[in-house]
């Protein structure tokens, strides 16, 4: 059988209960009896000493009559529920509160030896065979002129001590039962607060281990177990999300690779079977070339994203003039701009502006943003590349007056392979990876990128960069 935590806890509870009963049944009676006997003996001894020093000594000095002493001791004996005797060292009973005075018939205790207790002031037993049941006996010597004349002996029946013992034992049992009931509350709490949530968590981990990452469970407690459950739920949802993303990613990659490959294959087959005559080859080979360009761009982008995605990507940080990089980027688009009659306006702060970043990667960001701005701009429009300095940061903006992005798409444009429906028709070459790359690069720098866009009016992408200290030195 599987040993569950619950079973172990119940077993521990039973062991606790059984040991509790064993202790109460064995140790407690012995301990309480010893204690009660000692306490009773002490009080009886004090009483015997007092009697020995007062009434009893009067007996031997003949100051008090035997009858008077007997009457006083009878009262004391009744009050104490005991038997008081005065015994001579020879064993002759001078006085006994349990019998009437009889001077003619003297009673002698055979073998009476006050030293037989080994120095203790009390003993438990039948007192030299003079009692049928066990009694607690204490001695106090009666001395006169430094001589022991006799002994005051008090006997107390053990039954009364045993009764006290029994009632104490009953109290111990009741206490133990109450304790066991109280610890049952702990067991109930344990079940509710630890065992049930743990069972849910274990079941959930089994589900996750078998691949069911969408399994959801609820643990309503705000302690460590609740936190563990929440973390586990979160972990599973993240893994499920990552799995879904991976599937989507593979589907997108396959789709984006398949369409250029299909068109390349189509044109090449048409050339081979003669559907395309040789004089038309140049035109179609150029289309094939374009398609291979697209495939190369896609592969490059995927590789780049893959590298950027690795945690803690290596940034080749350096201090460089961002103005120069912006100018170079604008210049590289001269041809494309001319084709659409688009002009690029540069509004740059300072002649030179040093930033601390990975130049190659920031160049890529500017390239992707400007490329998009041109792609999604109308003919005869202006694109503005602008920089602004604020709170030790440099903000770079790429603004166009093109088609803009619908409000509902604004959040999605950063996703891999995302292309808005409106742009799909216009931009067949787009991969939907450009902005993902941009975002990864800016995030890797610990900076931010934002977009402000209105459909049919245009878009502005703004990202921040860390300014270099070199700017202050140059001033
Ligand atoms: P690609 O440009 O290769 O399609 P991107 O990731 O760069 O991929 O862009 C994703 C989508 O965001 C584009 O398809 C387009 O719909 C939208 N987009 C990006 N930049 C602009 C812009 N300047 N103006 C309008 N839409 C844009």
Coordinates of C-alpha atoms and ligand atoms in Angstrom, one line a residue:
X1 CA 0.0 0.0 0.0
X2 CA 1.2 3.5 -0.8
X3 CA 2.2 5.2 2.4
X4 CA 0.5 8.6 2.2
X5 CA 1.3 11.5 4.4
X6 CA -2.1 11.3 5.8
X7 CA -1.7 7.7 6.9
X8 CA 1.6 8.6 8.5
X9 CA 0.0 11.4 10.4
X10 CA -2.8 9.2 11.6
X11 CA -0.3 6.5 12.6
X12 CA 1.7 9.2 14.6
X13 CA -1.5 10.3 16.2
X14 CA -2.3 6.7 17.3
X15 CA 1.2 6.1 18.6
X16 CA 0.9 9.4 20.6
X17 CA -2.4 8.1 22.0
X18 CA -1.1 4.6 22.9
X19 CA 2.1 6.0 24.5
X20 CA 0.0 8.5 26.4
X21 CA -2.2 5.7 27.8
X22 CA 0.8 3.5 28.6
X23 CA 2.5 6.4 30.5
X24 CA -0.7 7.3 32.4
X25 CA -1.3 3.6 33.3
X26 CA 2.2 2.7 34.4
X27 CA 4.3 5.7 35.4
X28 CA 1.7 8.0 36.9
X29 CA 0.4 5.6 39.6
X30 CA 3.8 4.7 40.9
X31 CA 4.9 8.4 40.9
X32 CA 1.7 9.7 42.6
X33 CA 1.7 6.9 45.2
X34 CA 5.3 7.6 46.2
X35 CA 4.6 11.3 46.4
X36 CA 1.4 10.9 48.4
X37 CA 2.9 8.3 50.9
X38 CA 5.9 10.7 51.5
X39 CA 3.6 13.7 52.0
X40 CA 1.3 11.8 54.4
X41 CA 4.3 10.3 56.3
X42 CA 5.8 13.8 56.7
X43 CA 2.6 15.2 58.2
X44 CA 2.1 12.1 60.4
X45 CA 5.7 12.3 61.6
X46 CA 5.2 16.0 62.5
X47 CA 2.1 15.0 64.5
X48 CA 3.8 12.0 66.2
X49 CA 6.8 14.2 67.2
X50 CA 4.4 16.8 68.6
X51 CA 2.5 14.1 70.6
X52 CA 5.8 12.6 71.8
X53 CA 7.0 16.0 73.1
X54 CA 3.7 16.8 74.8
X55 CA 1.1 14.4 76.1
X56 CA 3.2 11.2 75.7
X57 CA 6.3 12.5 77.6
X58 CA 3.9 13.4 80.4
X59 CA 3.0 9.8 80.6
X60 CA 6.6 8.8 81.5
X61 CA 7.1 11.7 83.9
X62 CA 3.8 10.7 85.5
X63 CA 2.5 14.2 85.1
X64 CA -0.6 13.1 83.2
X65 CA -2.7 10.0 83.7
X66 CA -2.9 7.3 81.1
X67 CA -6.7 7.8 80.8
X68 CA -6.3 11.5 80.0
X69 CA -3.7 10.9 77.4
X70 CA -5.8 8.1 75.9
X71 CA -8.9 10.3 75.7
X72 CA -6.9 13.1 73.9
X73 CA -5.3 10.6 71.5
X74 CA -8.6 8.9 70.7
X75 CA -9.9 12.3 69.5
X76 CA -6.9 12.9 67.4
X77 CA -7.0 9.4 66.0
X78 CA -10.7 9.8 64.9
X79 CA -9.9 13.2 63.4
X80 CA -6.9 11.7 61.5
X81 CA -8.7 8.4 60.6
X82 CA -5.6 6.6 62.1
X83 CA -4.5 4.4 65.0
X84 CA -2.1 6.0 67.5
X85 CA 0.0 3.8 69.8
X86 CA 2.5 4.4 72.5
X87 CA 5.0 1.5 72.6
X88 CA 7.8 0.9 74.9
X89 CA 11.2 0.0 73.4
X90 CA 10.6 -3.6 74.6
X91 CA 7.4 -3.8 72.4
X92 CA 4.9 -3.4 75.3
X93 CA 1.9 -1.4 74.0
X94 CA 1.2 1.2 76.7
X95 CA -1.7 2.8 74.8
X96 CA -3.7 2.0 71.7
X97 CA -6.5 4.1 70.4
X98 CA -8.1 1.2 68.6
X99 CA -8.7 -0.8 71.8
X100 CA -9.9 0.0 75.3
X101 CA -7.5 0.5 78.2
X102 CA -6.8 -2.8 79.9
X103 CA -4.2 -2.7 82.6
X104 CA -4.5 -6.3 83.6
X105 CA -3.8 -7.7 80.1
X106 CA -0.6 -6.3 78.7
X107 CA -0.1 -6.5 74.9
X108 CA 3.4 -7.1 73.6
X109 CA 4.3 -6.7 69.9
X110 CA 6.5 -9.7 69.1
X111 CA 9.8 -8.8 67.4
X112 CA 9.2 -5.0 67.8
X113 CA 12.3 -3.3 66.5
X114 CA 12.2 0.4 65.8
X115 CA 15.6 0.2 64.0
X116 CA 14.2 -2.3 61.4
X117 CA 13.1 0.7 59.2
X118 CA 16.8 1.4 58.5
X119 CA 16.7 4.9 59.8
X120 CA 13.6 6.0 57.8
X121 CA 10.9 7.7 59.8
X122 CA 8.1 5.7 58.1
X123 CA 7.4 2.2 56.8
X124 CA 4.6 0.6 54.9
X125 CA 3.4 -2.9 55.8
X126 CA 1.4 -4.9 58.4
X127 CA 3.6 -3.6 61.3
X128 CA 5.0 -6.8 62.8
X129 CA 1.9 -8.7 62.0
X130 CA -0.4 -6.4 64.0
X131 CA -2.6 -5.4 61.0
X132 CA -4.4 -7.5 58.3
X133 CA -3.9 -4.9 55.6
X134 CA -1.0 -2.6 54.7
X135 CA -0.7 0.5 56.8
X136 CA 1.6 3.6 56.7
X137 CA 3.4 3.8 60.0
X138 CA 5.5 6.7 61.3
X139 CA 7.6 6.7 64.6
X140 CA 8.6 9.5 66.9
X141 CA 10.7 8.6 69.9
X142 CA 9.7 9.9 73.4
X143 CA 12.9 10.9 75.2
X144 CA 13.6 11.9 78.7
X145 CA 17.0 12.6 80.2
X146 CA 18.6 11.7 76.8
X147 CA 17.0 8.3 77.0
X148 CA 14.4 6.8 74.6
X149 CA 11.5 5.9 76.9
X150 CA 9.1 4.8 74.2
X151 CA 7.7 5.6 70.8
X152 CA 4.6 7.4 69.5
X153 CA 3.5 5.3 66.5
X154 CA 0.8 6.5 64.1
X155 CA -0.7 4.1 61.6
X156 CA -2.7 5.3 58.7
X157 CA -4.5 2.8 56.4
X158 CA -3.1 2.7 52.9
X159 CA -6.6 2.4 51.5
X160 CA -7.2 6.2 51.9
X161 CA -3.9 6.9 50.1
X162 CA -4.8 4.4 47.4
X163 CA -8.1 6.2 46.9
X164 CA -6.3 9.5 46.4
X165 CA -4.0 7.8 43.9
X166 CA -7.0 6.4 42.0
X167 CA -8.7 9.7 41.8
X168 CA -5.5 11.4 40.6
X169 CA -5.1 8.6 38.0
X170 CA -8.7 9.3 36.8
X171 CA -7.8 13.0 36.4
X172 CA -4.8 12.0 34.4
X173 CA -6.9 9.8 32.1
X174 CA -9.4 12.6 31.6
X175 CA -6.6 15.1 30.8
X176 CA -5.1 12.6 28.3
X177 CA -8.5 12.2 26.6
X178 CA -9.0 16.0 26.4
X179 CA -5.5 16.3 25.0
X180 CA -6.2 13.6 22.3
X181 CA -9.4 15.4 21.4
X182 CA -7.6 18.7 21.1
X183 CA -4.9 17.1 18.9
X184 CA -7.7 15.8 16.8
X185 CA -8.4 19.4 15.9
X186 CA -4.8 19.6 14.6
X187 CA -5.4 16.5 12.5
X188 CA -8.6 18.1 11.0
X189 CA -6.6 21.4 10.3
X190 CA -3.8 19.4 8.8
X191 CA -6.3 17.6 6.5
X192 CA -7.9 20.7 5.4
X193 CA -4.9 23.0 5.1
X194 CA -2.1 20.7 4.1
X195 CA -3.3 17.3 3.0
X196 CA -6.1 18.2 0.6
X197 CA -4.2 21.0 -1.1
X198 CA -1.1 18.7 -1.4
X199 CA -3.3 16.0 -3.0
X200 CA -4.6 18.6 -5.5
X201 CA -1.0 19.7 -6.3
X202 CA 0.2 16.1 -6.7
X203 CA -2.6 15.3 -9.0
X204 CA -1.9 18.5 -11.0
X205 CA 1.8 17.6 -11.3
X206 CA 0.8 14.2 -12.6
X207 CA -1.4 15.8 -15.2
X208 CA 1.4 18.1 -16.2
X209 CA 3.9 15.2 -16.3
X210 CA 1.6 13.4 -18.7
X211 CA 1.5 16.4 -21.0
X212 CA -1.9 17.9 -20.0
X213 CA -0.5 21.4 -19.6
X214 CA -4.0 23.0 -19.8
X215 CA -5.1 21.3 -16.5
X216 CA -6.2 24.0 -14.0
X217 CA -6.7 23.6 -10.3
X218 CA -7.6 25.9 -7.4
X219 CA -6.1 26.0 -3.9
X220 CA -7.7 28.8 -1.9
X221 CA -5.2 29.6 0.8
X222 CA -2.8 32.5 1.0
X223 CA 0.0 30.6 2.7
X224 CA 3.1 28.8 1.2
X225 CA 1.0 26.0 -0.1
X226 CA -1.4 28.4 -1.9
X227 CA 1.7 30.2 -3.3
X228 CA 3.2 26.9 -4.5
X229 CA -0.1 26.0 -6.2
X230 CA -0.3 29.4 -7.8
X231 CA 3.3 29.1 -9.1
X232 CA 2.6 25.7 -10.4
X233 CA -0.5 26.9 -12.2
X234 CA 1.4 29.8 -13.6
X235 CA 4.3 27.6 -14.7
X236 CA 1.9 25.2 -16.5
X237 CA 0.1 28.1 -18.3
X238 CA 3.5 29.5 -19.4
X239 CA 4.6 26.1 -20.7
X240 CA 1.2 25.6 -22.4
X241 CA 1.6 29.1 -23.9
X242 CA 5.1 28.4 -25.1
X243 CA 4.0 25.1 -26.6
X244 CA 1.2 26.8 -28.4
X245 CA 3.5 29.5 -29.6
X246 CA 6.0 27.0 -30.8
X247 CA 3.3 25.2 -32.8
X248 CA 2.1 28.5 -34.3
X249 CA 5.7 29.5 -35.0
X250 CA 6.4 26.2 -36.9
X251 CA 3.2 26.6 -38.8
X252 CA 4.0 30.1 -39.8
X253 CA 7.6 29.3 -40.8
X254 CA 6.4 26.4 -42.9
X255 CA 3.7 28.6 -44.5
X256 CA 6.2 31.4 -45.3
X257 CA 8.7 29.0 -46.7
X258 CA 6.2 27.0 -48.7
X259 CA 4.7 29.9 -50.8
X260 CA 8.0 31.1 -52.4
X261 CA 9.1 27.5 -52.9
X262 CA 5.9 26.6 -54.6
X263 CA 6.2 29.6 -56.9
X264 CA 9.9 28.8 -57.7
X265 CA 9.0 25.1 -58.4
X266 CA 6.0 26.2 -60.6
X267 CA 8.2 28.5 -62.7
X268 CA 11.0 26.0 -63.1
X269 CA 8.6 23.2 -64.1
X270 CA 6.9 25.5 -66.6
X271 CA 10.4 26.3 -68.1
X272 CA 11.3 22.6 -68.3
X273 CA 8.0 21.4 -69.9
X274 CA 8.1 24.3 -72.3
X275 CA 5.1 26.2 -71.0
X276 CA 7.4 29.2 -70.7
X277 CA 9.3 29.7 -73.9
X278 CA 13.0 30.4 -73.7
X279 CA 12.6 34.0 -74.7
X280 CA 10.6 34.6 -71.6
X281 CA 13.2 32.9 -69.3
X282 CA 14.8 36.1 -68.2
X283 CA 11.6 37.6 -66.8
X284 CA 10.7 34.4 -64.9
X285 CA 14.2 33.7 -63.7
X286 CA 14.2 37.2 -62.2
X287 CA 11.0 36.3 -60.3
X288 CA 12.7 33.1 -59.1
X289 CA 15.6 35.2 -58.0
X290 CA 13.3 37.5 -56.1
X291 CA 11.7 34.6 -54.4
X292 CA 15.1 33.2 -53.3
X293 CA 15.9 36.7 -51.9
X294 CA 12.7 36.5 -49.9
X295 CA 13.7 33.0 -48.6
X296 CA 17.1 34.3 -47.7
X297 CA 15.6 37.3 -45.9
X298 CA 13.3 35.0 -44.0
X299 CA 16.2 32.6 -43.0
X300 CA 18.4 35.6 -41.9
X301 CA 15.5 37.0 -39.8
X302 CA 14.8 33.7 -38.2
X303 CA 18.5 33.1 -37.3
X304 CA 18.7 36.7 -35.9
X305 CA 15.6 36.2 -33.8
X306 CA 16.9 32.8 -32.6
X307 CA 20.1 34.5 -31.5
X308 CA 18.3 37.4 -29.9
X309 CA 16.1 35.1 -28.0
X310 CA 18.9 33.4 -26.2
X311 CA 18.8 34.7 -22.6
X312 CA 21.5 37.3 -21.9
X313 CA 22.4 37.9 -25.6
X314 CA 25.8 39.3 -26.2
X315 CA 25.7 42.9 -27.0
X316 CA 28.8 44.5 -28.5
X317 CA 28.2 47.8 -26.7
X318 CA 30.2 50.8 -27.7
X319 CA 29.9 54.6 -27.8
X320 CA 29.0 55.7 -31.3
X321 CA 27.4 58.7 -33.0
X322 CA 23.8 57.8 -33.6
X323 CA 23.3 60.8 -35.9
X324 CA 25.8 59.3 -38.3
X325 CA 24.0 55.9 -38.2
X326 CA 20.7 57.7 -38.9
X327 CA 22.1 59.6 -41.8
X328 CA 23.6 56.4 -43.3
X329 CA 20.3 54.5 -42.9
X330 CA 18.4 57.3 -44.7
X331 CA 21.0 57.3 -47.4
X332 CA 20.7 53.5 -48.0
X333 CA 17.0 54.0 -48.8
X334 CA 17.6 56.6 -51.4
X335 CA 16.8 54.3 -54.3
X336 CA 13.6 52.9 -52.8
X337 CA 12.5 56.4 -51.8
X338 CA 13.1 57.8 -55.3
X339 CA 10.8 55.1 -56.7
X340 CA 7.9 56.2 -54.5
X341 CA 8.9 59.8 -54.5
X342 CA 9.2 59.8 -50.8
X343 CA 11.6 62.2 -49.0
X344 CA 13.3 61.5 -45.7
X345 CA 13.5 64.5 -43.3
X346 CA 16.2 64.4 -40.6
X347 CA 15.6 66.4 -37.4
X348 CA 18.7 65.6 -35.2
X349 CA 19.8 67.1 -31.9
X350 CA 23.4 68.2 -32.1
X351 CA 25.9 67.6 -34.8
X352 CA 27.1 64.4 -33.1
X353 CA 25.2 62.5 -30.4
X354 CA 27.0 59.6 -28.7
X355 CA 25.0 56.7 -27.4
X356 CA 26.0 53.6 -25.6
X357 CA 24.7 50.6 -27.5
X358 CA 25.4 47.8 -29.9
X359 CA 25.9 49.8 -33.2
X360 CA 25.2 46.9 -35.6
X361 CA 21.9 46.0 -33.8
X362 CA 20.7 49.6 -33.6
X363 CA 21.4 49.9 -37.3
X364 CA 19.2 46.9 -37.8
X365 CA 16.4 48.6 -35.7
X366 CA 16.6 51.8 -37.7
X367 CA 16.7 49.8 -41.0
X368 CA 13.6 47.8 -40.1
X369 CA 11.6 50.8 -38.9
X370 CA 12.5 53.0 -41.9
X371 CA 11.8 50.1 -44.3
X372 CA 8.3 49.7 -42.7
X373 CA 7.7 53.5 -42.8
X374 CA 8.5 53.5 -46.6
X375 CA 6.6 50.3 -47.3
X376 CA 3.5 51.6 -45.6
X377 CA 3.7 55.2 -46.9
X378 CA 1.9 56.6 -49.8
X379 CA 3.7 58.0 -52.8
X380 CA 4.9 61.6 -52.5
X381 CA 5.0 61.7 -48.8
X382 CA 7.6 62.6 -46.1
X383 CA 9.2 60.3 -43.5
X384 CA 10.7 62.0 -40.5
X385 CA 13.7 60.6 -38.5
X386 CA 14.0 62.6 -35.3
X387 CA 16.0 62.5 -32.1
X388 CA 15.3 64.2 -28.8
X389 CA 17.3 64.3 -25.6
X390 CA 15.4 63.8 -22.3
X391 CA 16.5 62.8 -18.8
X392 CA 19.9 61.3 -19.9
X393 CA 18.2 59.3 -22.6
X394 CA 18.0 59.8 -26.3
X395 CA 14.7 59.2 -28.0
X396 CA 14.7 58.2 -31.6
X397 CA 11.5 58.5 -33.6
X398 CA 10.6 57.2 -37.1
X399 CA 7.4 58.8 -38.3
X400 CA 5.4 58.4 -41.4
X401 CA 2.1 59.6 -42.8
X402 CA 1.2 56.3 -44.3
X403 CA -1.7 53.8 -43.9
X404 CA -1.4 53.7 -40.1
X405 CA -2.2 50.7 -37.9
X406 CA -5.8 49.8 -36.8
X407 CA -6.2 50.2 -33.1
X408 CA -7.0 46.5 -32.6
X409 CA -3.7 45.5 -34.3
X410 CA -1.4 47.8 -32.2
X411 CA -0.7 45.1 -29.6
X412 CA -0.2 42.4 -32.2
X413 CA 2.4 44.0 -34.5
X414 CA 5.3 42.9 -32.2
X415 CA 4.3 39.2 -32.5
X416 CA 6.3 37.1 -34.8
X417 CA 4.9 36.6 -38.2
X418 CA 2.2 39.2 -37.6
X419 CA 1.1 41.1 -40.6
X420 CA -2.0 43.1 -40.5
X421 CA -4.6 42.2 -43.1
X422 CA -4.4 45.6 -44.8
X423 CA -0.6 45.2 -45.2
X424 CA -0.7 41.7 -46.5
X425 CA -2.0 42.7 -49.9
X426 CA 0.4 45.6 -50.3
X427 CA 3.6 44.1 -48.9
X428 CA 4.1 40.6 -50.3
X429 CA 7.7 40.5 -49.3
X430 CA 7.1 41.2 -45.6
X431 CA 8.0 38.5 -43.2
X432 CA 6.2 39.8 -40.1
X433 CA 9.4 39.3 -38.2
X434 CA 10.9 42.9 -38.5
X435 CA 9.2 44.4 -35.5
X436 CA 9.8 41.3 -33.3
X437 CA 13.5 41.7 -34.0
X438 CA 13.3 45.4 -33.3
X439 CA 11.6 44.7 -29.9
X440 CA 14.0 42.0 -28.9
X441 CA 17.0 44.2 -29.7
X442 CA 15.6 47.2 -27.7
X443 CA 14.7 45.0 -24.8
X444 CA 18.1 43.4 -24.8
X445 CA 19.5 46.9 -24.3
X446 CA 17.2 47.4 -21.3
X447 CA 15.4 50.2 -23.3
X448 CA 11.8 50.7 -24.5
X449 CA 10.0 51.0 -27.8
X450 CA 6.5 52.5 -28.3
X451 CA 4.2 53.1 -31.2
X452 CA 1.6 55.8 -31.8
X453 CA -0.5 55.2 -34.8
X454 CA -3.8 56.3 -36.3
X455 CA -5.3 54.4 -39.2
X456 CA -5.1 56.3 -42.5
X457 CA -3.0 59.0 -40.8
X458 CA 0.3 57.4 -40.1
X459 CA 2.5 55.9 -37.5
X460 CA 5.4 56.9 -35.2
X461 CA 7.8 54.4 -33.6
X462 CA 9.9 55.9 -30.7
X463 CA 12.6 54.0 -28.9
X464 CA 15.0 55.1 -26.2
X465 CA 18.8 54.7 -26.0
X466 CA 21.3 55.4 -23.2
X467 CA 23.3 58.6 -23.8
X468 CA 27.1 58.3 -23.6
X469 CA 29.2 60.3 -21.1
X470 CA 31.3 61.2 -24.1
X471 CA 28.7 63.9 -25.0
X472 CA 29.5 65.9 -21.7
X473 CA 33.3 65.6 -22.3
X474 CA 33.0 67.0 -25.9
X475 CA 31.0 70.0 -24.7
Ligands
LIG1 P1 6.8 43.1 -42.0 O1 7.0 44.5 -42.2 O2 7.9 42.2 -42.5 O3 5.5 42.6 -42.5 P2 7.0 43.7 -39.3 O4 7.1 42.9 -38.1 O5 8.0 44.7 -39.5 O6 6.8 42.7 -40.5 O7 5.6 44.5 -39.2 C1 4.4 43.8 -38.8 C2 3.2 44.5 -39.2 O8 3.0 45.7 -38.6 C3 3.2 44.9 -40.7 O9 2.8 43.8 -41.5 C4 2.2 46.0 -40.7 O10 0.9 45.5 -40.7 C5 2.4 46.7 -39.4 N1 3.3 47.9 -39.5 C6 4.6 47.9 -39.2 N2 5.1 49.1 -39.4 C7 4.1 49.9 -39.9 C8 4.0 51.3 -40.3 N3 5.0 52.1 -40.3 N4 2.8 51.7 -40.8 C9 1.8 50.8 -40.9 N5 1.8 49.5 -40.4 C10 3.0 49.1 -40.0

